[in-house]
Amino acid sequence: MSTPAVPDTVCVIGGGRMGAGIAQVFAARGAEVSVVESDGNAIAAARARLTAGLAKAAERGALDTDPGTILARVAVVSDLAALPPHADLVVEAVPERPELKVNVLAKAESVVGDQAVLATNTSSISVGELGTALRRPNRFLGMHFFNPVPTSKLVEVVTTPDTDPSVIQRAQEWVRGLGKIDVTVRDSPGFATSRLGVLLGLEAIRMLQEGVADAAAIDTAMEQGYRHPMGPLRSTDLVGLDVRLAIADYLHTRLGDRFAPPRLLRDMVARGELGRKTGRGFYDWS
Ligand SMILES: NC(=O)c1ccc[n+]([C@@H]2O[C@H](COP(=O)([O-])OP(=O)(O)OC[C@H]3O[C@@H](n4cnc5c(N)ncnc54)[C@H](O)[C@@H]3O)[C@@H](O)[C@H]2O)c1
């Protein structure tokens, strides 16, 4: 069976945590990649992320080419107008602000040709709403990568009613070309992952609040009883309680009361107990 292909030319807008990872995985499979960053400092930071990411991948034995050769396939630029017009795929990975995403996507669309597929890596914003500013919403969809991109297997392919079936198929094939696993989800709040993952986390926090069991017992119940690789409270600590609260607030407005954040979550965020990154969450990480 032949290995599925990745696109020849990929543009990534935003070279942060996610964008640098996305650029790395496509370049490692042979694609020519252009990353757009906002200014000189951000360009240097994006290059440093790529270099560090490739060094880690080499250490894991995950590369079949040396890191220098892969890095040479990546150009980091500061102007969307410098993107190659023949790009096959543009992935937007700028911060989670709708007006910023709409702006860079529309600019990128005006530079690349009609052949290009445009994708957003948003974790929560409606893909359909981001697509309304585009001239070719039929060539637009969500490609929701997970953090850290190089070692996370899943990519959610998020489709809108406008997305052309051939575009969906290409995105699915490209995900497989990266050696990752695609699930296709209709554009809806929280897609498949956040919607279920956050709900489980919220219920675990309500159980802790009600004194049903302590955090370790709740996590062990899911890990050992249901074979989840990580319990919902430990996982909330790793993602960040503030990040989870923001998503829960958003899903609450869109999907109703079952996503209402519990008091305990709000109180912990107010106290700065945000999980691993602050040293304290449901567990002590200091
Ligand atoms: N971090 C995660 O766990 C995760 C997981 C899945 C999806 N996402 C989504 O991915 C997107 C990016 O998240 P991140 O964690 O990589 O953020 P980040 O802040 O690490 O990176 C964003 C990058 O975009 C750059 N940028 C800002 N404005 C720009 C512009 N006008 N043009 C070009 N670059 C610009 C910034 O300099 C920064 O390097 C968000 O939509 C986020 O919701 C994040």
Short mmCIF file of C-alpha atoms in Angstrom, two decimals, residues 49-274:
data_model
loop_
_atom_site.label_atom_id
_atom_site.label_comp_id
_atom_site.label_asym_id
_atom_site.label_seq_id
_atom_site.Cartn_x
_atom_site.Cartn_y
_atom_site.Cartn_z
CA ARG A 49 10.73 26.56 18.44
CA LEU A 50 11.23 24.71 15.16
CA THR A 51 14.88 23.97 15.91
CA ALA A 52 14.06 22.72 19.41
CA GLY A 53 11.11 20.66 18.12
CA LEU A 54 13.25 18.99 15.47
CA ALA A 55 16.03 18.26 17.97
CA LYS A 56 13.49 16.55 20.25
CA ALA A 57 12.05 14.58 17.33
CA ALA A 58 15.57 13.45 16.35
CA GLU A 59 16.19 12.33 19.95
CA ARG A 60 12.99 10.26 19.85
CA GLY A 61 14.19 8.68 16.62
CA ALA A 62 11.12 10.09 14.86
CA LEU A 63 12.94 11.61 11.85
CA ASP A 64 14.19 9.81 8.76
CA THR A 65 16.19 12.87 7.59
CA ASP A 66 18.59 15.02 9.59
CA PRO A 67 17.05 18.05 11.34
CA GLY A 68 19.16 20.53 9.32
CA THR A 69 17.76 19.27 6.01
CA ILE A 70 14.21 19.54 7.35
CA LEU A 71 14.81 23.02 8.76
CA ALA A 72 16.13 24.13 5.35
CA ARG A 73 12.65 23.39 3.92
CA VAL A 74 11.09 26.01 6.18
CA ALA A 75 11.12 29.74 5.44
CA VAL A 76 9.90 32.10 8.17
CA VAL A 77 8.65 35.42 6.79
CA SER A 78 6.90 38.46 8.19
CA ASP A 79 4.60 39.33 5.30
CA LEU A 80 1.59 37.37 4.08
CA ALA A 81 2.25 38.82 0.61
CA ALA A 82 5.47 36.72 0.53
CA LEU A 83 3.52 33.44 0.61
CA PRO A 84 3.97 31.22 -2.44
CA PRO A 85 0.94 31.63 -4.76
CA HIS A 86 1.16 27.93 -5.71
CA ALA A 87 0.61 26.77 -2.09
CA ASP A 88 -1.54 23.65 -1.73
CA LEU A 89 -2.52 24.27 1.89
CA VAL A 90 -2.66 27.28 4.22
CA VAL A 91 -3.11 26.57 7.94
CA GLU A 92 -3.98 29.53 10.17
CA ALA A 93 -2.63 29.22 13.75
CA VAL A 94 -2.71 32.78 15.13
CA PRO A 95 -4.17 33.51 18.61
CA GLU A 96 -7.81 32.64 19.31
CA ARG A 97 -9.31 36.03 18.27
CA PRO A 98 -11.98 35.87 15.54
CA GLU A 99 -11.22 39.28 13.96
CA LEU A 100 -7.49 38.45 13.72
CA LYS A 101 -8.17 35.04 12.20
CA VAL A 102 -10.65 36.45 9.66
CA ASN A 103 -8.15 39.14 8.70
CA VAL A 104 -5.15 36.86 8.08
CA LEU A 105 -7.25 34.23 6.32
CA ALA A 106 -8.73 36.79 3.91
CA LYS A 107 -5.26 38.21 3.18
CA ALA A 108 -3.79 34.76 2.60
CA GLU A 109 -6.68 33.89 0.29
CA SER A 110 -5.90 36.92 -1.85
CA VAL A 111 -2.27 35.77 -2.27
CA VAL A 112 -2.63 32.05 -2.98
CA GLY A 113 -4.30 30.60 -6.07
CA ASP A 114 -7.68 28.86 -6.36
CA GLN A 115 -6.02 25.46 -5.91
CA ALA A 116 -5.20 26.16 -2.25
CA VAL A 117 -7.12 24.65 0.65
CA LEU A 118 -7.46 27.06 3.57
CA ALA A 119 -7.68 25.68 7.10
CA THR A 120 -8.01 27.10 10.60
CA ASN A 121 -6.55 25.46 13.70
CA THR A 122 -9.09 27.16 15.98
CA SER A 123 -9.99 25.13 19.05
CA SER A 124 -13.37 26.77 19.67
CA ILE A 125 -14.42 29.47 17.21
CA SER A 126 -17.12 28.55 14.69
CA VAL A 127 -15.35 27.55 11.45
CA GLY A 128 -18.41 28.62 9.45
CA GLU A 129 -18.29 32.12 10.94
CA LEU A 130 -14.57 32.46 10.12
CA GLY A 131 -15.33 31.38 6.55
CA THR A 132 -17.98 34.03 5.87
CA ALA A 133 -15.29 36.63 5.02
CA LEU A 134 -13.69 34.38 2.40
CA ARG A 135 -14.33 34.50 -1.33
CA ARG A 136 -14.00 30.72 -1.56
CA PRO A 137 -15.65 29.29 1.59
CA ASN A 138 -15.97 26.01 -0.34
CA ARG A 139 -12.18 25.59 -0.01
CA PHE A 140 -12.15 26.28 3.75
CA LEU A 141 -12.37 23.96 6.73
CA GLY A 142 -10.95 23.33 10.22
CA MET A 143 -7.84 21.22 10.78
CA HIS A 144 -7.68 21.00 14.57
CA PHE A 145 -4.25 19.74 15.60
CA PHE A 146 -3.43 18.90 19.22
CA ASN A 147 -0.62 20.03 21.47
CA PRO A 148 2.20 18.99 21.18
CA VAL A 149 1.63 18.59 17.44
CA PRO A 150 4.57 16.24 16.64
CA THR A 151 3.50 13.54 19.12
CA SER A 152 -0.31 14.00 19.16
CA LYS A 153 -1.98 11.58 16.79
CA LEU A 154 -5.37 13.19 16.36
CA VAL A 155 -6.49 15.88 13.92
CA GLU A 156 -10.15 16.87 13.85
CA VAL A 157 -11.25 17.79 10.32
CA VAL A 158 -14.08 20.28 10.84
CA THR A 159 -16.45 20.82 7.94
CA THR A 160 -19.02 23.51 7.23
CA PRO A 161 -22.03 23.19 4.90
CA ASP A 162 -19.97 25.14 2.32
CA THR A 163 -16.86 22.91 2.39
CA ASP A 164 -16.46 21.05 -0.90
CA PRO A 165 -16.34 17.23 -0.45
CA SER A 166 -13.09 17.09 -2.47
CA VAL A 167 -11.49 19.54 -0.03
CA ILE A 168 -12.58 17.39 2.94
CA GLN A 169 -11.09 14.34 1.26
CA ARG A 170 -7.77 16.05 0.60
CA ALA A 171 -7.52 17.24 4.20
CA GLN A 172 -8.23 13.71 5.46
CA GLU A 173 -5.55 12.29 3.15
CA TRP A 174 -3.00 14.89 4.24
CA VAL A 175 -3.62 14.05 7.91
CA ARG A 176 -2.98 10.38 7.11
CA GLY A 177 0.12 11.44 5.11
CA LEU A 178 1.47 12.90 8.36
CA GLY A 179 0.97 9.50 10.01
CA LYS A 180 -1.87 10.95 12.08
CA ILE A 181 -5.49 9.93 12.59
CA ASP A 182 -8.36 12.06 11.31
CA VAL A 183 -11.89 12.30 12.61
CA THR A 184 -14.37 14.34 10.62
CA VAL A 185 -16.75 16.51 12.58
CA ARG A 186 -19.50 18.92 11.54
CA ASP A 187 -18.77 22.50 12.62
CA SER A 188 -20.42 22.80 16.04
CA PRO A 189 -19.33 24.28 19.38
CA GLY A 190 -16.41 22.36 20.89
CA PHE A 191 -16.28 19.98 17.89
CA ALA A 192 -16.03 16.38 19.20
CA THR A 193 -13.01 16.67 21.49
CA SER A 194 -13.55 19.77 23.63
CA ARG A 195 -17.28 19.12 23.91
CA LEU A 196 -16.85 15.68 25.48
CA GLY A 197 -13.53 16.31 27.22
CA VAL A 198 -14.68 19.50 28.92
CA LEU A 199 -18.00 17.97 30.00
CA LEU A 200 -16.22 15.07 31.69
CA GLY A 201 -13.83 17.49 33.40
CA LEU A 202 -16.68 19.69 34.65
CA GLU A 203 -18.55 16.72 36.12
CA ALA A 204 -15.37 15.52 37.84
CA ILE A 205 -14.96 18.99 39.40
CA ARG A 206 -18.62 18.94 40.55
CA MET A 207 -17.99 15.51 42.15
CA LEU A 208 -14.94 16.88 43.96
CA GLN A 209 -16.99 19.91 45.08
CA GLU A 210 -19.71 17.61 46.45
CA GLY A 211 -17.15 15.46 48.30
CA VAL A 212 -17.94 12.29 46.35
CA ALA A 213 -14.24 11.35 46.37
CA ASP A 214 -10.86 13.06 46.33
CA ALA A 215 -9.08 14.05 43.08
CA ALA A 216 -6.78 11.02 42.96
CA ALA A 217 -9.70 8.64 43.50
CA ILE A 218 -11.80 10.24 40.74
CA ASP A 219 -8.88 10.10 38.29
CA THR A 220 -7.95 6.53 39.23
CA ALA A 221 -11.58 5.48 38.74
CA MET A 222 -11.50 6.64 35.13
CA GLU A 223 -7.94 5.45 34.45
CA GLN A 224 -8.37 1.95 35.85
CA GLY A 225 -12.12 1.43 35.46
CA TYR A 226 -12.59 2.98 32.03
CA ARG A 227 -9.04 2.76 30.68
CA HIS A 228 -8.68 6.49 30.12
CA PRO A 229 -4.95 7.19 29.81
CA MET A 230 -5.35 10.16 32.16
CA GLY A 231 -8.09 11.11 34.63
CA PRO A 232 -10.20 14.23 33.97
CA LEU A 233 -8.77 16.30 36.86
CA ARG A 234 -5.11 15.61 36.07
CA SER A 235 -5.89 16.40 32.45
CA THR A 236 -7.53 19.72 33.48
CA ASP A 237 -4.37 20.55 35.46
CA LEU A 238 -2.23 19.98 32.36
CA VAL A 239 -4.45 22.01 30.01
CA GLY A 240 -4.82 24.84 32.54
CA LEU A 241 -7.92 25.58 34.64
CA ASP A 242 -8.21 29.05 33.07
CA VAL A 243 -8.20 27.58 29.56
CA ARG A 244 -10.85 25.02 30.55
CA LEU A 245 -12.98 27.72 32.22
CA ALA A 246 -12.89 29.90 29.09
CA ILE A 247 -14.00 26.98 26.91
CA ALA A 248 -16.72 25.99 29.42
CA ASP A 249 -18.04 29.57 29.50
CA TYR A 250 -18.18 29.59 25.70
CA LEU A 251 -19.88 26.18 25.47
CA HIS A 252 -22.32 27.25 28.22
CA THR A 253 -23.50 30.17 26.05
CA ARG A 254 -23.79 27.94 22.97
CA LEU A 255 -24.99 24.57 24.31
CA GLY A 256 -26.75 25.37 27.57
CA ASP A 257 -26.61 24.68 31.28
CA ARG A 258 -24.91 21.32 31.15
CA PHE A 259 -21.70 23.29 30.48
CA ALA A 260 -22.18 25.75 33.39
CA PRO A 261 -18.76 25.92 35.12
CA PRO A 262 -18.90 24.72 38.76
CA ARG A 263 -18.18 27.19 41.59
CA LEU A 264 -14.98 25.34 42.56
CA LEU A 265 -13.47 25.88 39.09
CA ARG A 266 -14.17 29.64 39.19
CA ASP A 267 -12.79 29.91 42.73
CA MET A 268 -9.57 28.07 41.86
CA VAL A 269 -9.00 30.23 38.76
CA ALA A 270 -9.61 33.38 40.88
CA ARG A 271 -6.99 32.14 43.37
CA GLY A 272 -4.48 31.59 40.55
CA GLU A 273 -4.55 27.81 40.97
CA LEU A 274 -4.35 27.14 37.24
#
